[in-house]
PDB file of C-alpha atoms in Angstrom:
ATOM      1  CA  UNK A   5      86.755 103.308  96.509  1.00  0.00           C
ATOM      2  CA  UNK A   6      84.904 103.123  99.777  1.00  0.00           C
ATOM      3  CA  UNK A   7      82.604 105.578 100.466  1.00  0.00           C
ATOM      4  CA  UNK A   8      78.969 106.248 100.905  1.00  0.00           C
ATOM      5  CA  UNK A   9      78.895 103.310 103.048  1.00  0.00           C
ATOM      6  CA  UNK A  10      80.640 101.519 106.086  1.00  0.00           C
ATOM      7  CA  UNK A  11      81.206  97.948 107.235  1.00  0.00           C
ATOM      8  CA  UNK A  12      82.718  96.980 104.127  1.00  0.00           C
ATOM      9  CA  UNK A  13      84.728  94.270 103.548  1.00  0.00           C
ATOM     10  CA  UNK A  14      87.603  93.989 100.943  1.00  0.00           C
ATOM     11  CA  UNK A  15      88.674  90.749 100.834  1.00  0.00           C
ATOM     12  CA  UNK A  16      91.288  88.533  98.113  1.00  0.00           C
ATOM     13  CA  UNK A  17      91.464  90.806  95.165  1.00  0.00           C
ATOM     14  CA  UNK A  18      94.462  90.945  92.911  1.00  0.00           C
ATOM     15  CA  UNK A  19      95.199  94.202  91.381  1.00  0.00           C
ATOM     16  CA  UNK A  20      97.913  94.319  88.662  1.00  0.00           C
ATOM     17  CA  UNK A  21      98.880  97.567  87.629  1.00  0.00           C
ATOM     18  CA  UNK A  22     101.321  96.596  85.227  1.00  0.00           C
ATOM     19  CA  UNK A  23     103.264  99.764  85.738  1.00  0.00           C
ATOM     20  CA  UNK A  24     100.778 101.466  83.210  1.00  0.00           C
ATOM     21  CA  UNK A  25     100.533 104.998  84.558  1.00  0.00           C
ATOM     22  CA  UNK A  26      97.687 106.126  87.561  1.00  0.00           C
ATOM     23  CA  UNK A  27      97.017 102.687  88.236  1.00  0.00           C
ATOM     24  CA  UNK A  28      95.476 102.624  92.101  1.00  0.00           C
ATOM     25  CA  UNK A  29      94.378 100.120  94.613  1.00  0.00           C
ATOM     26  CA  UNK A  30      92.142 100.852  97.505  1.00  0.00           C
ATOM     27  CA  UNK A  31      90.944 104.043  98.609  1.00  0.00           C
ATOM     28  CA  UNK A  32      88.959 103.598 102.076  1.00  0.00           C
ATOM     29  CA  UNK A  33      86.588 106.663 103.228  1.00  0.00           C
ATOM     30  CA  UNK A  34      84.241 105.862 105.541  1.00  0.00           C
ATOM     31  CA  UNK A  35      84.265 103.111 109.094  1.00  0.00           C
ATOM     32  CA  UNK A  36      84.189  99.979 110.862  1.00  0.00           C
ATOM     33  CA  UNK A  37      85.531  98.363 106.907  1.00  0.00           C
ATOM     34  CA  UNK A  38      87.976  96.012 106.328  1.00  0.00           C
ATOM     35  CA  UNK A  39      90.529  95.483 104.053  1.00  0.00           C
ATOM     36  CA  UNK A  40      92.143  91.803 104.447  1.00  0.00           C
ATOM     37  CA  UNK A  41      93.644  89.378 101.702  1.00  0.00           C
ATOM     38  CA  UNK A  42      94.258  91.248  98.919  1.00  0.00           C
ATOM     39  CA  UNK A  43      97.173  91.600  97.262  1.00  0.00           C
ATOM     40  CA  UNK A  44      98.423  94.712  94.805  1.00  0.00           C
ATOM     41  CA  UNK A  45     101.496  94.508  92.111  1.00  0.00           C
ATOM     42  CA  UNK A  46     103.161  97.448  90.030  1.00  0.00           C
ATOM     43  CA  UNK A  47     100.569  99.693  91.088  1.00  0.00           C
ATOM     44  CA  UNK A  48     102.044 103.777  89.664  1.00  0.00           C
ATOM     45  CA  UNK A  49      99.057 105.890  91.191  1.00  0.00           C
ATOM     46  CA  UNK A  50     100.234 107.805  94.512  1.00  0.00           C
ATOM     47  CA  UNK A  51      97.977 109.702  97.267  1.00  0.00           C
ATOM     48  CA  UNK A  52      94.435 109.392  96.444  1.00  0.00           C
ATOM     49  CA  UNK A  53      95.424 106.160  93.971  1.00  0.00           C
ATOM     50  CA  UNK A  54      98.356 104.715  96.025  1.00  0.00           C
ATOM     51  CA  UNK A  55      98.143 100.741  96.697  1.00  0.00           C
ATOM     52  CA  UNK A  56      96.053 101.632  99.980  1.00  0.00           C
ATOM     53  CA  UNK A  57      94.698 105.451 100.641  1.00  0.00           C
ATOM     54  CA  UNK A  58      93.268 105.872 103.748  1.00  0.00           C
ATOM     55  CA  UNK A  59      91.600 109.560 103.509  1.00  0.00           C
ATOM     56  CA  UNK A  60      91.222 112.079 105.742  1.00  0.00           C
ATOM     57  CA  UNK A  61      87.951 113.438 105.609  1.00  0.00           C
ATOM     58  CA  UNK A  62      85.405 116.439 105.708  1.00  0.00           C
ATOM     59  CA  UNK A  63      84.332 117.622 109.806  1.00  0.00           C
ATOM     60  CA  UNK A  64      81.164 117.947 108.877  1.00  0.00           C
ATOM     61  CA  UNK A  65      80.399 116.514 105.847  1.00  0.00           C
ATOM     62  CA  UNK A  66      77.288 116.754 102.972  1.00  0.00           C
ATOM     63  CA  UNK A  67      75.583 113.487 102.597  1.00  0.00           C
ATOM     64  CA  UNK A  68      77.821 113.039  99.030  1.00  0.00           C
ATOM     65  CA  UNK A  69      81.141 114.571 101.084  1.00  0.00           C
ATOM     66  CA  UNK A  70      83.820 112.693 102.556  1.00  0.00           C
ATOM     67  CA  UNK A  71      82.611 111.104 105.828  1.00  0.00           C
ATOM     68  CA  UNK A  72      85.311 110.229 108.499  1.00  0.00           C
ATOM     69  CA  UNK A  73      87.828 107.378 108.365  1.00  0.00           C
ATOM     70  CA  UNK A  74      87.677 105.168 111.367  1.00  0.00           C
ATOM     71  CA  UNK A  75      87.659 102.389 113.155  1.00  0.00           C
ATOM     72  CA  UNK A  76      89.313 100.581 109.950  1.00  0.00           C
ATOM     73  CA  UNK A  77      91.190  97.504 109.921  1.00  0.00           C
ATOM     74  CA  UNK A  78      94.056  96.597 107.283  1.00  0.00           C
ATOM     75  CA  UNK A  79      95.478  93.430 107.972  1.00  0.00           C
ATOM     76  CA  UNK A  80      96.997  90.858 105.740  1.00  0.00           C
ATOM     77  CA  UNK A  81      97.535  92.652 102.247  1.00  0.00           C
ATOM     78  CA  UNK A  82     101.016  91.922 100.416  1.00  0.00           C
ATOM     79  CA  UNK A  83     101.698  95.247  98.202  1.00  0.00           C
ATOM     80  CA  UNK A  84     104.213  94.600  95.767  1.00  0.00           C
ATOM     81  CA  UNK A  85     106.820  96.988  93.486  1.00  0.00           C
ATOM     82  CA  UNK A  86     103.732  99.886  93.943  1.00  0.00           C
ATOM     83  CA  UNK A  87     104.732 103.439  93.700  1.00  0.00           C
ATOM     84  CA  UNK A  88     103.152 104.386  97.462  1.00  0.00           C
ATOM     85  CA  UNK A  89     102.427 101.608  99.287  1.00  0.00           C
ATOM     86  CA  UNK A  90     100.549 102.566 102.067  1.00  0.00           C
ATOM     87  CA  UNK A  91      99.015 106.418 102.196  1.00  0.00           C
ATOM     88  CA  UNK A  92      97.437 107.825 105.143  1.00  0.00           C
ATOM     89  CA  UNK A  93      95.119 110.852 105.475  1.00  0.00           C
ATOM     90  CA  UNK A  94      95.478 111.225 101.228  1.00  0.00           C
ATOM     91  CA  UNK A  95      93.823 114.434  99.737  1.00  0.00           C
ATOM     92  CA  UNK A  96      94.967 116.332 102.700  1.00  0.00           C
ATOM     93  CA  UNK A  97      93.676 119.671 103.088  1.00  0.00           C
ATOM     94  CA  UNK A  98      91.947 119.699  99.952  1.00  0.00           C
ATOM     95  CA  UNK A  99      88.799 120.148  99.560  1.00  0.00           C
ATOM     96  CA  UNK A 100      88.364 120.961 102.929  1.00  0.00           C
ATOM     97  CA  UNK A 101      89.806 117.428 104.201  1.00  0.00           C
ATOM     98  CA  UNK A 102      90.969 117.572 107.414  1.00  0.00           C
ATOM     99  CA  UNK A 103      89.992 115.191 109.643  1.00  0.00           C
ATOM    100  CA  UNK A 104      92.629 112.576 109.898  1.00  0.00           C
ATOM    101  CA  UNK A 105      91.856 108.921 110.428  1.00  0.00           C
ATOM    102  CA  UNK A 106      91.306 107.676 113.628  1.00  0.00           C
ATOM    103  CA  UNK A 107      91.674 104.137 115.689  1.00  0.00           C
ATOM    104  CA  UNK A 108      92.875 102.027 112.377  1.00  0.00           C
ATOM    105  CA  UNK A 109      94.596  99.458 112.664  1.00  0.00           C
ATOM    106  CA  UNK A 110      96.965  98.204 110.402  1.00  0.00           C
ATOM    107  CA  UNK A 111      98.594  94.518 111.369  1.00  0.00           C
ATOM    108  CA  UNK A 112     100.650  91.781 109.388  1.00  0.00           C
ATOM    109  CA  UNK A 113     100.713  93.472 105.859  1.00  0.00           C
ATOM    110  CA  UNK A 114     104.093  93.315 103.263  1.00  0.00           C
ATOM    111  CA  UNK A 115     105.183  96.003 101.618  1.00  0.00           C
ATOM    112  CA  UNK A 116     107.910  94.934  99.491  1.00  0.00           C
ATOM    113  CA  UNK A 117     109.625  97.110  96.667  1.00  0.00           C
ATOM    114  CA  UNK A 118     112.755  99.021  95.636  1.00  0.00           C
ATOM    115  CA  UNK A 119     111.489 102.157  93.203  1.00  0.00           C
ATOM    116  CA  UNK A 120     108.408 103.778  95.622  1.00  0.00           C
ATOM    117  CA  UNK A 121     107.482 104.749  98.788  1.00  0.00           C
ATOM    118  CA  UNK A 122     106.378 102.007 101.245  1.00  0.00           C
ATOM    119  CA  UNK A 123     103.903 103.987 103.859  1.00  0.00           C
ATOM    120  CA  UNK A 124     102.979 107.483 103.493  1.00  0.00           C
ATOM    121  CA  UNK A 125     101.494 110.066 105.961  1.00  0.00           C
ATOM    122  CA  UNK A 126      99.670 113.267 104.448  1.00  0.00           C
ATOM    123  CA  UNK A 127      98.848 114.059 107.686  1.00  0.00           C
ATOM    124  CA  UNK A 128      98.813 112.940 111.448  1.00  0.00           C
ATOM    125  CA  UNK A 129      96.367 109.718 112.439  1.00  0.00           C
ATOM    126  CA  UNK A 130      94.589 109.468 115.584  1.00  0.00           C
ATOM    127  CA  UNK A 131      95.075 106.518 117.843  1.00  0.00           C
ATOM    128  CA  UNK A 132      96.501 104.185 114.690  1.00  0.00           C
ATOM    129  CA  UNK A 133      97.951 100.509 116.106  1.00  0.00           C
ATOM    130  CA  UNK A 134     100.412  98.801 114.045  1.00  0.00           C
ATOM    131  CA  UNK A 135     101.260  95.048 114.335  1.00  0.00           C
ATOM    132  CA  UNK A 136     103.753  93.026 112.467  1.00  0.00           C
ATOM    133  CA  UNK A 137     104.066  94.464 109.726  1.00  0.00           C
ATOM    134  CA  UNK A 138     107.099  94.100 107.088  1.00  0.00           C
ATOM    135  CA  UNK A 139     108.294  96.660 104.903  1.00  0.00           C
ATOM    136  CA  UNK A 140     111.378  96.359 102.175  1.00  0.00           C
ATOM    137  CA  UNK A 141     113.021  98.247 100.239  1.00  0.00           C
ATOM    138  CA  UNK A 142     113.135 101.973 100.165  1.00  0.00           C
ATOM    139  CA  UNK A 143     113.371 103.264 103.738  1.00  0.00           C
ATOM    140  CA  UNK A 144     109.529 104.852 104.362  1.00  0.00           C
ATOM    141  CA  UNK A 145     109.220 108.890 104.976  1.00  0.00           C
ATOM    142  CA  UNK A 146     108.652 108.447 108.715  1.00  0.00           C
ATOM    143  CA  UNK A 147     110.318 107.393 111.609  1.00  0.00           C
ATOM    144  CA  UNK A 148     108.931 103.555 111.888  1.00  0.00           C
ATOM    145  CA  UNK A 149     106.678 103.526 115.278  1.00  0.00           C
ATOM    146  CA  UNK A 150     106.136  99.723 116.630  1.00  0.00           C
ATOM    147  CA  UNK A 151     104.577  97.373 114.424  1.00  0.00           C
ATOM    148  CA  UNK A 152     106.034  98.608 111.389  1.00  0.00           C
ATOM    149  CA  UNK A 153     110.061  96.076 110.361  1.00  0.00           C
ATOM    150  CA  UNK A 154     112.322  96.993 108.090  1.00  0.00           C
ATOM    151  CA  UNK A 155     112.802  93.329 107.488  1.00  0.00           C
ATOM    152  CA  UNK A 156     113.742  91.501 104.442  1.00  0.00           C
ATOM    153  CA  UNK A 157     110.221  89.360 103.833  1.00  0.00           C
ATOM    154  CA  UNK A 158     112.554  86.789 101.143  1.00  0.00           C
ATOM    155  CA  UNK A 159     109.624  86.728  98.497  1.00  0.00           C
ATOM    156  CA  UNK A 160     110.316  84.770  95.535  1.00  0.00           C
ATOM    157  CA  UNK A 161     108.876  85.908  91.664  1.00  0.00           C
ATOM    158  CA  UNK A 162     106.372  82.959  90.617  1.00  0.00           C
ATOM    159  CA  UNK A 163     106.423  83.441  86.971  1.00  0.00           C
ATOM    160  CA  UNK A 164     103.523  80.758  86.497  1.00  0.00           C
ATOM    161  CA  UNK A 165     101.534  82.422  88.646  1.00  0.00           C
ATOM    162  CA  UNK A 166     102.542  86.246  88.147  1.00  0.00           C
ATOM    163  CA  UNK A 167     102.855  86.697  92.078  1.00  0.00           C
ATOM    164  CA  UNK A 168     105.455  87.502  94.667  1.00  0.00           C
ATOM    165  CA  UNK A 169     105.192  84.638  97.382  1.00  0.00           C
ATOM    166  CA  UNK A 170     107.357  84.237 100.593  1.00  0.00           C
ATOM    167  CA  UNK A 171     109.798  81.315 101.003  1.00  0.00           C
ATOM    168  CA  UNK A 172     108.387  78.759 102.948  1.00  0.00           C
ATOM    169  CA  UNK A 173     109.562  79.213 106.586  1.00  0.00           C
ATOM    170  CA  UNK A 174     110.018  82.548 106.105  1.00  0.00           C
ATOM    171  CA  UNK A 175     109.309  85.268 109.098  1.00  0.00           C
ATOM    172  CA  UNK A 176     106.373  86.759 106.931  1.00  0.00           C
ATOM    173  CA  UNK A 177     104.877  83.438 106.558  1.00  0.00           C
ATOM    174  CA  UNK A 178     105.010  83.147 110.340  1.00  0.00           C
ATOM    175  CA  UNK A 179     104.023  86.687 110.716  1.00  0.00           C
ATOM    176  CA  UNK A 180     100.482  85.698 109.475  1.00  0.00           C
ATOM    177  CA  UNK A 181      99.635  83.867 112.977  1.00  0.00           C
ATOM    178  CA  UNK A 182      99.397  87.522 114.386  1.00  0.00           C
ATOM    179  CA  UNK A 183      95.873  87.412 116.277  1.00  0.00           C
ATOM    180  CA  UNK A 184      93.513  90.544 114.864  1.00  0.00           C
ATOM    181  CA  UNK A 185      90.826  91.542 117.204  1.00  0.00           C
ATOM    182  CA  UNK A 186      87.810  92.549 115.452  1.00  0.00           C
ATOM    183  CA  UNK A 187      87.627  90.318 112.333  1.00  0.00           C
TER     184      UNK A 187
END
């Protein structure tokens, strides 16, 4: 969890949920972090403990509140068989959070998985940009805006390893070229 803090940086962590139940990933309050590299398999948790919460927030926050999500960038994460994939403005409305993230950006992630949700929103982002990004499997809750493929990303089970890789010459292999300002 991000918080009490900005200009994070999140960067190549495995998290294995093993399907065990409440199992999370990254939950980003705060701004200016970033969240590159990592990837998350059979993850169960959903809102606040999806694969990847981005909160929304207290307006005016105490100094141990919820301070305001922006200026994020997500870029590069492969999310894997998780129950909610992507989840933005989690904890909606409770305790008094509602202030929705604004000017994230979210370029070149997977989201790959048949039995959960692959993005999420809990409430309405500000000025979000999405960029190459490839989601499969269970059609997501939202009309797709650009930047966001329902495109088979061919990843192959590597039993050795325990990880979900893409074929080589695969479109999400060539998807990673995508230029990201601001990292």
């Amino acid at each position: 969890t991000l918080r009490h803090g900005n200009y994070t940086r999140v960067e190549e962590n495995f998290f294995f949920g093993e399907n065990e139940p409440g199992t999370g990933g990254i939950r980003i309050i705060g701004s200016h972090h970033t969240v590159i590299n990592n990837y998350l398999q059979d993850l169960t948790g959903t809102d606040l403990y999806a694969a990847i919460s981005v909160m929304n927030t207290q307006p005016h926050p105490a100094l141990n509140g919820y301070w305001p999500v922006d200026s994020t960038v997500i870029v590069n994460n492969t999310i894997v068989n998780c129950k909610q994939g992507i989840v933005i403005g989690s904890g909606a409305g409770e305790r008094e959070r509602i202030v929705a993230p604004t000017d994230c950006y979210i370029y070149n992630n997977i989201i790959y998985g048949k039995n959960g949700q692959l993005i999420i929103y809990k409430d309405k982002p500000v000025n979000i940009k999405y960029a190459a990004n490839i989601l499969y499997g269970q059609r997501p809750d939202i009309t797709l805006p650009a930047g966001l493929q329902l495109i088979n990303p061919h990843l192959k089970f590597n039993a050795e390893e325990n990880l979900w890789r893409p074929v080589d010459n695969d479109k999400a292999i060539i998807n990673n070229g995508t230029i990201v300002p601001g990292i």
